[in-house]
Tab-separated table of C-alpha atoms in Angstrom:
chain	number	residue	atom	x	y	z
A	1	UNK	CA	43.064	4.044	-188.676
A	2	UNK	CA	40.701	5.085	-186.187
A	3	UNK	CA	38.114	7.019	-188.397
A	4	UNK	CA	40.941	9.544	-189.165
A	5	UNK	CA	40.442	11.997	-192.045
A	6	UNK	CA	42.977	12.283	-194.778
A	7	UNK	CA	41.607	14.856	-197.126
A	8	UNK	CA	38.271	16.170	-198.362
A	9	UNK	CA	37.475	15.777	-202.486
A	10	UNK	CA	34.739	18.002	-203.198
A	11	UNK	CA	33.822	18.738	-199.234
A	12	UNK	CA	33.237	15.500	-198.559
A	13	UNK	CA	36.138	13.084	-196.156
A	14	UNK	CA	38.063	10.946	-197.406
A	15	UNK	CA	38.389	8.027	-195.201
A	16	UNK	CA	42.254	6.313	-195.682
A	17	UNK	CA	42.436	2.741	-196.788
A	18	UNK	CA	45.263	0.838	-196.481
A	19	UNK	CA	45.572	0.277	-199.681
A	20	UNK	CA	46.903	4.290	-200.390
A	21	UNK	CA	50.062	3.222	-199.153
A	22	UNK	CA	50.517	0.426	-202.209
A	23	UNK	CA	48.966	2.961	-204.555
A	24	UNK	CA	51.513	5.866	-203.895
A	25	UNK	CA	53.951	3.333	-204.185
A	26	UNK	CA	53.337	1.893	-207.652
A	27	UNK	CA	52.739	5.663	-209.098
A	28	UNK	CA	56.556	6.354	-208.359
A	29	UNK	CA	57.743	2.666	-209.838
A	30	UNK	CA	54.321	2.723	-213.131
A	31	UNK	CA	53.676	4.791	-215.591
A	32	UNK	CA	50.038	4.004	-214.788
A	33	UNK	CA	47.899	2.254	-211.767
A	34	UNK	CA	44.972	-0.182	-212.296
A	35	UNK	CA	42.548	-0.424	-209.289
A	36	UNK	CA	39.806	-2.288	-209.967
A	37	UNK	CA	37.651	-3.605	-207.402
A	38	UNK	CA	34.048	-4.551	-206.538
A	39	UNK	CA	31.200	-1.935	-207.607
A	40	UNK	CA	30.874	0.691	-204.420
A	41	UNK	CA	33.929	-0.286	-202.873
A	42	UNK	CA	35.561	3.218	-202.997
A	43	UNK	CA	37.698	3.000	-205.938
A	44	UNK	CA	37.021	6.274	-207.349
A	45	UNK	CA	37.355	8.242	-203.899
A	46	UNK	CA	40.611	6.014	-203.374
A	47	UNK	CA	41.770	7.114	-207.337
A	48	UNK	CA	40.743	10.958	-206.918
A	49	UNK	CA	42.190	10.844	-202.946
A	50	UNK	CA	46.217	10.096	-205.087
A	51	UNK	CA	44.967	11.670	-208.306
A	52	UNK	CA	44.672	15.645	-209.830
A	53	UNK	CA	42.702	15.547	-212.581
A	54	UNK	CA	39.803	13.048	-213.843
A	55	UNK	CA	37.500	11.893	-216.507
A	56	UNK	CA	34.847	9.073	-216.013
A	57	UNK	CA	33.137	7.218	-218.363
A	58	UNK	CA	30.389	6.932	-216.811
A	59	UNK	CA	29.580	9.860	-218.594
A	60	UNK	CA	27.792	9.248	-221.724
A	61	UNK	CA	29.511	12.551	-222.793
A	62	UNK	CA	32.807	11.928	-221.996
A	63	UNK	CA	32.226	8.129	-222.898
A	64	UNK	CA	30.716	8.901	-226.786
A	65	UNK	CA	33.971	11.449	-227.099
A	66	UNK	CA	36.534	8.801	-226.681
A	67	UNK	CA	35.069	6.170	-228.808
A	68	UNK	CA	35.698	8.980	-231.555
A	69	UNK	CA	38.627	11.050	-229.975
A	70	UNK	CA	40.609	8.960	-226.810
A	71	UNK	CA	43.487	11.118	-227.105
A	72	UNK	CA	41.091	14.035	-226.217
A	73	UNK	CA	39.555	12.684	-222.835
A	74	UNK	CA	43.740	11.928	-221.698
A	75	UNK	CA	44.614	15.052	-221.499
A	76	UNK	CA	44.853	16.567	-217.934
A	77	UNK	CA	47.211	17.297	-215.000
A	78	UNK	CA	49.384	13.775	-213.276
A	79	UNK	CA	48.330	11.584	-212.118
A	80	UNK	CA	44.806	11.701	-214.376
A	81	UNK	CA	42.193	9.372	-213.130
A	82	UNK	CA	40.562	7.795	-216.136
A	83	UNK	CA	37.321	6.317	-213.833
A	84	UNK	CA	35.281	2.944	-215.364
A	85	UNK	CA	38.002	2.702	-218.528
A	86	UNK	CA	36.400	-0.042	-219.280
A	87	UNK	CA	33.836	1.517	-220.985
A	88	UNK	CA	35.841	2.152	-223.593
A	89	UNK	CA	38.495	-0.376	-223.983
A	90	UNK	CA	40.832	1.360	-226.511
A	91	UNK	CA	41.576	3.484	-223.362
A	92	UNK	CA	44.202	0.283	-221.800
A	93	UNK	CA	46.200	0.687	-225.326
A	94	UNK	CA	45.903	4.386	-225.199
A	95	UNK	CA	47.434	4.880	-221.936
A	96	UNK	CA	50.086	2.080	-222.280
A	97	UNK	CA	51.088	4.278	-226.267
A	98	UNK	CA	51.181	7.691	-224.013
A	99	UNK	CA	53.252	6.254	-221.022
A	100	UNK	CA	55.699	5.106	-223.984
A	101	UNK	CA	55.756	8.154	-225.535
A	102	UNK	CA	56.543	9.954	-222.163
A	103	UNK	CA	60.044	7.858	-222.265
A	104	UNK	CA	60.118	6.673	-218.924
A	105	UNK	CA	57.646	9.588	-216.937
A	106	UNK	CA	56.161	7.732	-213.770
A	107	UNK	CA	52.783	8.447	-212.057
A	108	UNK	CA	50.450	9.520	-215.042
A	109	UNK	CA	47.347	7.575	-214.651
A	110	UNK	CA	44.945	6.040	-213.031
A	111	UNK	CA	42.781	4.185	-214.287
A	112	UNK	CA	39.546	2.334	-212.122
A	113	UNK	CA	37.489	-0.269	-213.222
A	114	UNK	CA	34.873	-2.652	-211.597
A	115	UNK	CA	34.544	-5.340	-213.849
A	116	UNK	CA	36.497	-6.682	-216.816
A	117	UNK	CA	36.295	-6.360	-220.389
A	118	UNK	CA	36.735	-9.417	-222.492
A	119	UNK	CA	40.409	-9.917	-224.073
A	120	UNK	CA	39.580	-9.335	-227.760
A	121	UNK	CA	38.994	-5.794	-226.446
A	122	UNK	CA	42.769	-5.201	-225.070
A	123	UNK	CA	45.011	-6.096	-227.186
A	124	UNK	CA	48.223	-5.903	-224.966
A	125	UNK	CA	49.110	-6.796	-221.137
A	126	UNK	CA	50.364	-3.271	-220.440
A	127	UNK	CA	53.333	-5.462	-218.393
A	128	UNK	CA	56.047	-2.973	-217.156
A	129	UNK	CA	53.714	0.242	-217.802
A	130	UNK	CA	50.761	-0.668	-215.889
A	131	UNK	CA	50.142	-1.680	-212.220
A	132	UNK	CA	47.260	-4.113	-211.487
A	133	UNK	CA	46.074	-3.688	-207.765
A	134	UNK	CA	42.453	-5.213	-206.355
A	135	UNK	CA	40.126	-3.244	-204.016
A	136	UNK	CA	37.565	-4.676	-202.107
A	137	UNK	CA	35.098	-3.275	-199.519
A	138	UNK	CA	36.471	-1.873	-196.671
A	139	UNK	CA	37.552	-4.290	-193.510
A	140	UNK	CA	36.566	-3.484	-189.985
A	141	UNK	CA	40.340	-1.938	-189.319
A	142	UNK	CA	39.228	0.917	-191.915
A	143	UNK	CA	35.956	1.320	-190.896
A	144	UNK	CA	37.251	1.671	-187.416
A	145	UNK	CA	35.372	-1.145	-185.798
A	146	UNK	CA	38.776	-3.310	-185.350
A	147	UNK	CA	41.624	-1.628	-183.169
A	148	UNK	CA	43.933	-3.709	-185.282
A	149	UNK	CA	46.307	-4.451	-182.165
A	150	UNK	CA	47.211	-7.795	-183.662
A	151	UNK	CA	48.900	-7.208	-186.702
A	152	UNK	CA	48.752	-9.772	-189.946
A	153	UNK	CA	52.632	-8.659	-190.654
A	154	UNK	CA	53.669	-8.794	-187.157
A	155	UNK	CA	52.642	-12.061	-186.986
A	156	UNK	CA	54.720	-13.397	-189.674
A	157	UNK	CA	57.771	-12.173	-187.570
A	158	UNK	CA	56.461	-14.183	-184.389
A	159	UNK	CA	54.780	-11.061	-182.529
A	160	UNK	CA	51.938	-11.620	-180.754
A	161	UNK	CA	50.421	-9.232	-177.523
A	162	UNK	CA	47.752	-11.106	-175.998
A	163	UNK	CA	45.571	-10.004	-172.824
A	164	UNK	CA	41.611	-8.763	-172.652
A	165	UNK	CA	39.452	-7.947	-175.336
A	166	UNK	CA	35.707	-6.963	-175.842
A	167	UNK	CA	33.816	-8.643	-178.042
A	168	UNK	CA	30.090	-8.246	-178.833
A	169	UNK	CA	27.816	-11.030	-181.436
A	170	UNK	CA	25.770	-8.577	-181.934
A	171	UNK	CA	27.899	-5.625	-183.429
A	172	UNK	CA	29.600	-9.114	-184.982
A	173	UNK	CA	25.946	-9.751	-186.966
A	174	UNK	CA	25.163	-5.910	-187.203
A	175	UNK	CA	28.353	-5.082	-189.287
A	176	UNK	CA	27.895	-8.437	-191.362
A	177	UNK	CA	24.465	-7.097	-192.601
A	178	UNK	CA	25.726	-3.702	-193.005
A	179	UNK	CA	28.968	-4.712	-195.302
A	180	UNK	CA	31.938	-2.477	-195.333
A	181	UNK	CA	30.642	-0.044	-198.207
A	182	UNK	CA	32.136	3.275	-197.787
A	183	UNK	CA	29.201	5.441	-198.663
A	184	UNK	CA	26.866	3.630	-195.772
A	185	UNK	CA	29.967	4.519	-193.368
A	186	UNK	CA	28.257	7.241	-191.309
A	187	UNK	CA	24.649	5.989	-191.403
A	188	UNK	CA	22.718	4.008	-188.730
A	189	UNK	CA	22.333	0.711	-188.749
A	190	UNK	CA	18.260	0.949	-190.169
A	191	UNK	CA	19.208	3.108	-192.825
A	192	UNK	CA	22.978	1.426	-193.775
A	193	UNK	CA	21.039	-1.796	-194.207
A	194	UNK	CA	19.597	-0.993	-197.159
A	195	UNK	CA	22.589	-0.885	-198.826
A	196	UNK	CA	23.507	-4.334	-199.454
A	197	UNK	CA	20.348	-4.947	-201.262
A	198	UNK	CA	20.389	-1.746	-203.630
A	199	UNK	CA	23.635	-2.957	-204.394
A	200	UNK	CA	22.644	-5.943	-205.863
A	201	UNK	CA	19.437	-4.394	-207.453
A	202	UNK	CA	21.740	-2.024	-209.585
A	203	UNK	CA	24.092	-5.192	-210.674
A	204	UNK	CA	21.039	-6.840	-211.943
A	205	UNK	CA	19.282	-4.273	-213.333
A	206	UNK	CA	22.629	-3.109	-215.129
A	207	UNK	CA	22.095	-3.082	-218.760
A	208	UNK	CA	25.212	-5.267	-219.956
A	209	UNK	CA	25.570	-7.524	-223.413
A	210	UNK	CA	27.955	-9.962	-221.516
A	211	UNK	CA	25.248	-10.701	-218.945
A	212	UNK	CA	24.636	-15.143	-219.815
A	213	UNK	CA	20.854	-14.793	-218.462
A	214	UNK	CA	17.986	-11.760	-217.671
A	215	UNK	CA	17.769	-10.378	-213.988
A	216	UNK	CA	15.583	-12.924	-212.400
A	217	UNK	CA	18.342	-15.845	-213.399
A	218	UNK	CA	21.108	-13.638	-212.147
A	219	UNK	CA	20.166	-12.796	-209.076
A	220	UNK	CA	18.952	-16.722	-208.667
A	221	UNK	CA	22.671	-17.784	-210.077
A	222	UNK	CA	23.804	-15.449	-206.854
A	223	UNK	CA	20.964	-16.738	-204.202
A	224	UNK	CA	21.948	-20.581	-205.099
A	225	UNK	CA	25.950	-19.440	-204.332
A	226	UNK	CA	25.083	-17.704	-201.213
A	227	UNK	CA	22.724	-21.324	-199.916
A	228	UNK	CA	26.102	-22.872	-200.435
A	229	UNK	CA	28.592	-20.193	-199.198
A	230	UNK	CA	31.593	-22.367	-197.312
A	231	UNK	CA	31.666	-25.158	-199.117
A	232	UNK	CA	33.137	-26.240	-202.770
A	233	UNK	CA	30.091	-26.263	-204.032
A	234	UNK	CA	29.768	-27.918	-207.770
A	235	UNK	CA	29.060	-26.783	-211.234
A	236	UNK	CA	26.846	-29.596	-210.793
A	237	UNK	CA	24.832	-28.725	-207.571
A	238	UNK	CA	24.353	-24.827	-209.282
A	239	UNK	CA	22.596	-25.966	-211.987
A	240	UNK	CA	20.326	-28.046	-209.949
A	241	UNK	CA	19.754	-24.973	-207.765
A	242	UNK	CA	18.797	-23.221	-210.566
A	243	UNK	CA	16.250	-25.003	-212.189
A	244	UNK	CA	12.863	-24.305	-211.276
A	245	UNK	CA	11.806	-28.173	-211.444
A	246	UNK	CA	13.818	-31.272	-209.892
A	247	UNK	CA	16.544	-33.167	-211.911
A	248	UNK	CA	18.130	-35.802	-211.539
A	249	UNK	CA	21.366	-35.216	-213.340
A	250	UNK	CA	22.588	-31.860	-214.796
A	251	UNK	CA	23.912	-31.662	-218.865
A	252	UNK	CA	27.068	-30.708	-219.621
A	253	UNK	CA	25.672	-27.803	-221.147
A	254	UNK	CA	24.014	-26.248	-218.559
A	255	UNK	CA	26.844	-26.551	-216.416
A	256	UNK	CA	28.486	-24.890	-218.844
A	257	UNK	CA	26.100	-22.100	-218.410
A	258	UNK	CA	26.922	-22.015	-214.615
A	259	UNK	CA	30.361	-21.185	-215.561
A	260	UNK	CA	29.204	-18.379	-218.029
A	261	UNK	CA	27.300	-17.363	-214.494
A	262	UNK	CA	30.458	-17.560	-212.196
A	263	UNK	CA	32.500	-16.260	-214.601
A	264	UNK	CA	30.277	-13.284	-215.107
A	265	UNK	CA	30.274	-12.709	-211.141
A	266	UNK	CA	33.955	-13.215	-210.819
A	267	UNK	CA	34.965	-10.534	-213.722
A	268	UNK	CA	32.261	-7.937	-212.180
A	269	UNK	CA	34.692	-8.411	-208.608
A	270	UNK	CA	31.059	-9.782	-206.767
A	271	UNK	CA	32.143	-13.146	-206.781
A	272	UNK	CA	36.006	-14.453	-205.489
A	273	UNK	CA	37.588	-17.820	-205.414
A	274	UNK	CA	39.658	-19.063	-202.591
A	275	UNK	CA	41.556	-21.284	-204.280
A	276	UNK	CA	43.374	-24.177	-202.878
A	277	UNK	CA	46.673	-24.156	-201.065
A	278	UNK	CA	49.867	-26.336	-202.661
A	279	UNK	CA	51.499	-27.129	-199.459
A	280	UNK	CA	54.876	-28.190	-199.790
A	281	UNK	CA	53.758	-32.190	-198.992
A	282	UNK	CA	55.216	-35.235	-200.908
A	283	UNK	CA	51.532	-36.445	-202.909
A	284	UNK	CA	50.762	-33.500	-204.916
A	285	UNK	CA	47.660	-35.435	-206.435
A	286	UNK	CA	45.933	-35.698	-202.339
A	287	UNK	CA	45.739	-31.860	-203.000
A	288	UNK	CA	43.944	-31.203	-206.053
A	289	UNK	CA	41.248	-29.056	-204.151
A	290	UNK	CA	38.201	-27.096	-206.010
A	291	UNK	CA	38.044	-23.716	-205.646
A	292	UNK	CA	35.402	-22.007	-203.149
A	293	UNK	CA	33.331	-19.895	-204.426
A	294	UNK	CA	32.861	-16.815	-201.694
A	295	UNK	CA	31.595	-13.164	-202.144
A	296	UNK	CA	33.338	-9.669	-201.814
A	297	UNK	CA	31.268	-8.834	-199.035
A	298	UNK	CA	29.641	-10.617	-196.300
A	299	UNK	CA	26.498	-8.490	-196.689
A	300	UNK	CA	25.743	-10.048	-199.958
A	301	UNK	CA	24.911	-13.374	-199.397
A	302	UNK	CA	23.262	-12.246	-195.703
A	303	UNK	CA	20.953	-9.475	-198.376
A	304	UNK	CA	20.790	-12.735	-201.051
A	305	UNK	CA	19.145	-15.000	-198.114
A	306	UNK	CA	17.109	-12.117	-196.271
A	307	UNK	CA	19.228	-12.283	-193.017
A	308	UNK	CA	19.027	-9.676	-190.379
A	309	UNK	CA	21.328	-9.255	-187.369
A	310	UNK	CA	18.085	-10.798	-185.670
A	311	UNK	CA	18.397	-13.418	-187.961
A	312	UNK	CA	21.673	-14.604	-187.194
A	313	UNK	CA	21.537	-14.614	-183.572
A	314	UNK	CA	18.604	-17.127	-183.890
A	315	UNK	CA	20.687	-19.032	-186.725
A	316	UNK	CA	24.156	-19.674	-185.348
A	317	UNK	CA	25.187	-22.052	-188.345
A	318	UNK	CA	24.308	-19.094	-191.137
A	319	UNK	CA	26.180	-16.526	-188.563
A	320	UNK	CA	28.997	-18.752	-188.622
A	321	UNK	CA	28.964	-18.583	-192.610
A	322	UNK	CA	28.823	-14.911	-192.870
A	323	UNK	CA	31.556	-14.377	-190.153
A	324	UNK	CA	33.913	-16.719	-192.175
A	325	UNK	CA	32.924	-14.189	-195.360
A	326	UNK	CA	33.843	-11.475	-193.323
A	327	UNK	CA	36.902	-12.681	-191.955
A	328	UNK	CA	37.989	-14.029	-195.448
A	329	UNK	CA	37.197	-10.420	-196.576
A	330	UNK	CA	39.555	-8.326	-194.129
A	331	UNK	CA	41.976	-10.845	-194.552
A	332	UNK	CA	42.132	-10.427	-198.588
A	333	UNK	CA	42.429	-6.781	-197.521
A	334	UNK	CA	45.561	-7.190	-195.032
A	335	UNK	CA	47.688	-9.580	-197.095
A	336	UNK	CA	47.252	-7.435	-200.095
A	337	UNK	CA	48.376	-4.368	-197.732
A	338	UNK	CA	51.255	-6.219	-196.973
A	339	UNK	CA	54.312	-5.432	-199.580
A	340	UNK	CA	56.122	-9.372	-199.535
A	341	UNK	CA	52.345	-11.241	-200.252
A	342	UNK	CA	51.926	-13.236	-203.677
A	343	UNK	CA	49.248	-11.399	-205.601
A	344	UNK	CA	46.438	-13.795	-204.713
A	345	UNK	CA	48.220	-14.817	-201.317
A	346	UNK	CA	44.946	-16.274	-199.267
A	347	UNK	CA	43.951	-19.795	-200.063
A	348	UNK	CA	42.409	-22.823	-198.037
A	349	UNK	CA	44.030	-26.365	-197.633
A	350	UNK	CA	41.756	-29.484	-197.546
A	351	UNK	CA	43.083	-32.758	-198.385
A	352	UNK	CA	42.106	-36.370	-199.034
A	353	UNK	CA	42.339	-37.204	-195.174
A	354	UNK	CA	39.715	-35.066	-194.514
A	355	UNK	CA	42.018	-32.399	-193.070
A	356	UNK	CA	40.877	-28.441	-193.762
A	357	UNK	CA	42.107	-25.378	-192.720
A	358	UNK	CA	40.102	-22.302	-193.120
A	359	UNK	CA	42.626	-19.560	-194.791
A	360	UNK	CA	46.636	-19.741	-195.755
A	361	UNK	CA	48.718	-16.785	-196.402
A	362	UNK	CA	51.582	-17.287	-198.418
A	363	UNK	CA	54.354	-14.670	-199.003
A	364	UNK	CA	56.625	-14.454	-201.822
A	365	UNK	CA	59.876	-15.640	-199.776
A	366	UNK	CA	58.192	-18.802	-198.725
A	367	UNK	CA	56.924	-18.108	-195.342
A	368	UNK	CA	53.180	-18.739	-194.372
A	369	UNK	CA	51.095	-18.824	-191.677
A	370	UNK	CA	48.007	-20.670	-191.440
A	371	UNK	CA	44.314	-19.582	-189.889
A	372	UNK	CA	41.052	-21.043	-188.684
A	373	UNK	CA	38.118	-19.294	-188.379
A	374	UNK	CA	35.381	-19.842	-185.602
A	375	UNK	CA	32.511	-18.029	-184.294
A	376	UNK	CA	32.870	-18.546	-180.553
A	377	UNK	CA	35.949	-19.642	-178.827
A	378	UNK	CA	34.292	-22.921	-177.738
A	379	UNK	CA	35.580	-24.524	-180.667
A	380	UNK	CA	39.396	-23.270	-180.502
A	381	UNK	CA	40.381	-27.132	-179.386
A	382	UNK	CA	39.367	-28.099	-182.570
A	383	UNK	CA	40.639	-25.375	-184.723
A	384	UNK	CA	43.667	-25.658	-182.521
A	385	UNK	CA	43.695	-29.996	-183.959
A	386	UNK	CA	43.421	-29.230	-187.177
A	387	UNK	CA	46.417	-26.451	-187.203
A	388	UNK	CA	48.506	-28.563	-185.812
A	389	UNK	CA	47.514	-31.802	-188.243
A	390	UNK	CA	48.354	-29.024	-190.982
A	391	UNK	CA	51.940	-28.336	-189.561
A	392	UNK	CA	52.787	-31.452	-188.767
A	393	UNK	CA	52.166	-32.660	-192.014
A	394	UNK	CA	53.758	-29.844	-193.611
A	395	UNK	CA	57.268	-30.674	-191.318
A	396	UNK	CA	57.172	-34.608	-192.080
A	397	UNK	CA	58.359	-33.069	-195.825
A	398	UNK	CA	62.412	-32.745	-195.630
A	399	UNK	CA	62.187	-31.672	-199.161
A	400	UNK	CA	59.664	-28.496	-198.008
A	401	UNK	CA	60.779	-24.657	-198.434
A	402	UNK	CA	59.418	-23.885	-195.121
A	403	UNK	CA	58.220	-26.719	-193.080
A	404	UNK	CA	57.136	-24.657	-189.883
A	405	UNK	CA	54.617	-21.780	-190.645
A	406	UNK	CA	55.503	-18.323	-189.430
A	407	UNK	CA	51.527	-18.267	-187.152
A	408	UNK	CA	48.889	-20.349	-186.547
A	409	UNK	CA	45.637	-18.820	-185.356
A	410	UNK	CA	42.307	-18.915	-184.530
A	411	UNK	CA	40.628	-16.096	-185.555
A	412	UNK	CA	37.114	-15.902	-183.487
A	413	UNK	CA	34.290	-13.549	-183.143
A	414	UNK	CA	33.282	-13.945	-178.742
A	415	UNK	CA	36.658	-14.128	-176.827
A	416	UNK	CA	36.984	-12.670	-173.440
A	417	UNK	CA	40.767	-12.833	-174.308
A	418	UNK	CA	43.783	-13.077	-176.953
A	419	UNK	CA	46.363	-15.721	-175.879
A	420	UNK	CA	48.517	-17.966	-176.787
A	421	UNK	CA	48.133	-21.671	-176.657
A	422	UNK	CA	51.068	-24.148	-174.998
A	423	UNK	CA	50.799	-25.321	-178.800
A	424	UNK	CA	51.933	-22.005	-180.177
A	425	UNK	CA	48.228	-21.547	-181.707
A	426	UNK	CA	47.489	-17.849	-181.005
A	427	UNK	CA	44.193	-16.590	-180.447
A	428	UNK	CA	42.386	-13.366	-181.386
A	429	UNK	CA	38.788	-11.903	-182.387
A	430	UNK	CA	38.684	-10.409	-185.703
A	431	UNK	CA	38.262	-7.037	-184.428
A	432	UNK	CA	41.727	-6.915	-183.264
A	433	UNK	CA	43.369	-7.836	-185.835
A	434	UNK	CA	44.569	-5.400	-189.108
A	435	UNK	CA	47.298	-5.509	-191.706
């Protein structure tokens, strides 16, 4: 992508994202497109960037004139962007009653949203007349700071280019603070910074009915996930964060609560779970993972904790966290880019031998290729082990779709070099890889 400029809206660049490809496509196959995406992530520039008219409801004047008159606020030149519809929620049945009426007309609207409104509010799926597509932040490839030579789909057809690379921990912990949030793009590193942590000061402060605590349990909800980003952490182990005091065991009840929490997070796009991967293996039952609970951006848990790019070159354990969040993030990003992924394509595998791989793609014909993640490439023998555990394990299955995966690779932050292993384990840095 290379910082290039696709159009101005209102003077201002528009920086492509890889998702404008899928969105162009679904307005010539939908009546209407859905992104929705995390708060900041460029949603509305992406919607306006493919749109020719607009209406947000973020407006309290727009906003109080549908609640009376939704018709009204619809009316406008294709594709219409209808920005935070879920502010008004009659607006999903709305749309999906004009794309009928139309009798067939593709491309009409847009619609953006960055969080969820509950399901007594929309009473129908909008299935055949409305796209769903997630955004998230933007990945180093579309912020420029990946040259994306190693490509996620060219993988899955066995190419690989390997040969010198640079690679620098410190731009590594630098663009981990900073986050890939569009509007911080073209600001130094001092001033980008700040960023992260207004972001999380306007979710808090947000004034919302659905929120299950004030703004000091909130943000402690998030600081408790961050402590434990990596790991399945528990319902259980949450609600002993939480509390101020000690306890010994947590109630069912307030581990109910922590799911009102992570449920909250998840439907506002903050929160994501990497759920786990069913391999094609004989004992379904040895697979039964928990999900992991990560973030949308690897500058929120580094703002949650107070870490600095300092920081994490003195704490090589926490870097290694937030470089797994980032990596996790791009690669959400390029398998959703990528036209033959399952909707929620990245997963993890861990099983009851104590085997774990870091990230799975799977694509809808079957194919998959698995991925550890590591910090330095001092540890690729051991990412390269447990790859080749996974495939193994996966091939002693005659009954399996797919036994061999498409790519393994270790995807690390300090190489000197890409290569390929006598294994068949390939070998990259995150910033050369893209969709």
């Amino acid at each position: 992508m290379s910082g290039a400029i696709k159009k101005t809206i209102d003077g201002m660049p528009y920086w492509p994202r890889l998702i404008d490809s899928t969105v162009e496509l679904h307005l010539k196959a939908f009546g209407a497109v859905e992104i929705a995406g995390t708060m900041w992530s460029g949603k509305t520039w992406t919607a306006r960037a493919h749109g020719n008219s607009r209406v947000t409801f973020d407006n309290p004047q727009a906003r109080e004139l549908a609640q009376m008159d939704i018709g009204a606020v619809l009316n406008g030149d294709a594709p219409r962007v209808v920005d935070e519809w879920q502010e008004v929620p009659e607006t999903w049945d709305a749309v999906r009653n004009r794309i009928d009426e139309a009798g067939g007309r593709r491309g009409l609207y847009i619609l953006t949203g960055s969080s969820r409104p509950s399901h007594d509010k929309t009473r129908h799926t909008g299935s055949g007349r409305i796209s769903r597509l997630k955004m998230w932040p933007m990945s180093l490839y579309e912020s420029g700071n990946s040259d994306g030579a190693i490509s996620l789909s060219r993988l899955f057809e066995g190419n690989f280019s390997g040969g010198p690379v640079k690679t620098d921990l410190n731009q590594l912990a630098r663009l981990a603070c900073r986050g890939g949030w569009p509007a911080a793009l073209d600001l130094d590193d001092e001033t980008a910074l700040i960023v992260p942590p207004q972001y999380l000061d306007a979710l808090f402060a947000k004034q919302d009915d659905a929120a299950p605590g004030n703004e000091r349990e909130l943000r402690q909800f998030l600081r408790s996930l961050a402590r434990n980003i990596g790991s399945p952490v528990t319902l259980k182990t949450l609600a002993k964060d939480m509390n101020d005091e000690p306890i010994s065991n947590s109630s069912d009840a307030e581990e109910r609560r922590m799911r009102a929490f992570l449920d909250y997070f998840i439907g506002r796009y903050v929160v994501c779970d990497l759920h786990g991967w069913d391999a094609p293996i004989k004992s379904p039952r040895r697979l039964r993972t928990k999900p992991k609970h990560g973030f949308a951006d690897p500058s929120l848990p580094a703002a949650l904790l107070g870490a600095s790019p300092e920081m994490l070159m003195g704490n090589l354990q926490l870097f290694g966290q937030l470089f797994e969040e980032m990596c996790l993030r791009d690669l959400r990003v390029y398998a959703s880019a990528m036209q033959g992924a399952q909707p929620d394509a990245l997963r993890y595998y861990r099983d009851s031998d104590g085997l774990e791989v870091d990230a799975i793609i799977e694509l809808r014909d079957g194919r998959w290729g698995a991925i550890e993640i590591k910090l330095g490439a001092n540890k690729v023998p051991e990412a390269e082990k447990s790859l080749l555990r996974l495939r193994d394990k996966v091939a002693a299955n005659p009954a399996a779709r797919n036994p061999e995966p498409s790519f393994m690779l270790v995807l690390v932050g300090k190489t000197d070099f890409a290569y390929r292993l006598p294994s068949g384990v390939c070998v990259a840095p995150l910033t050369s890889l893209g969709a």
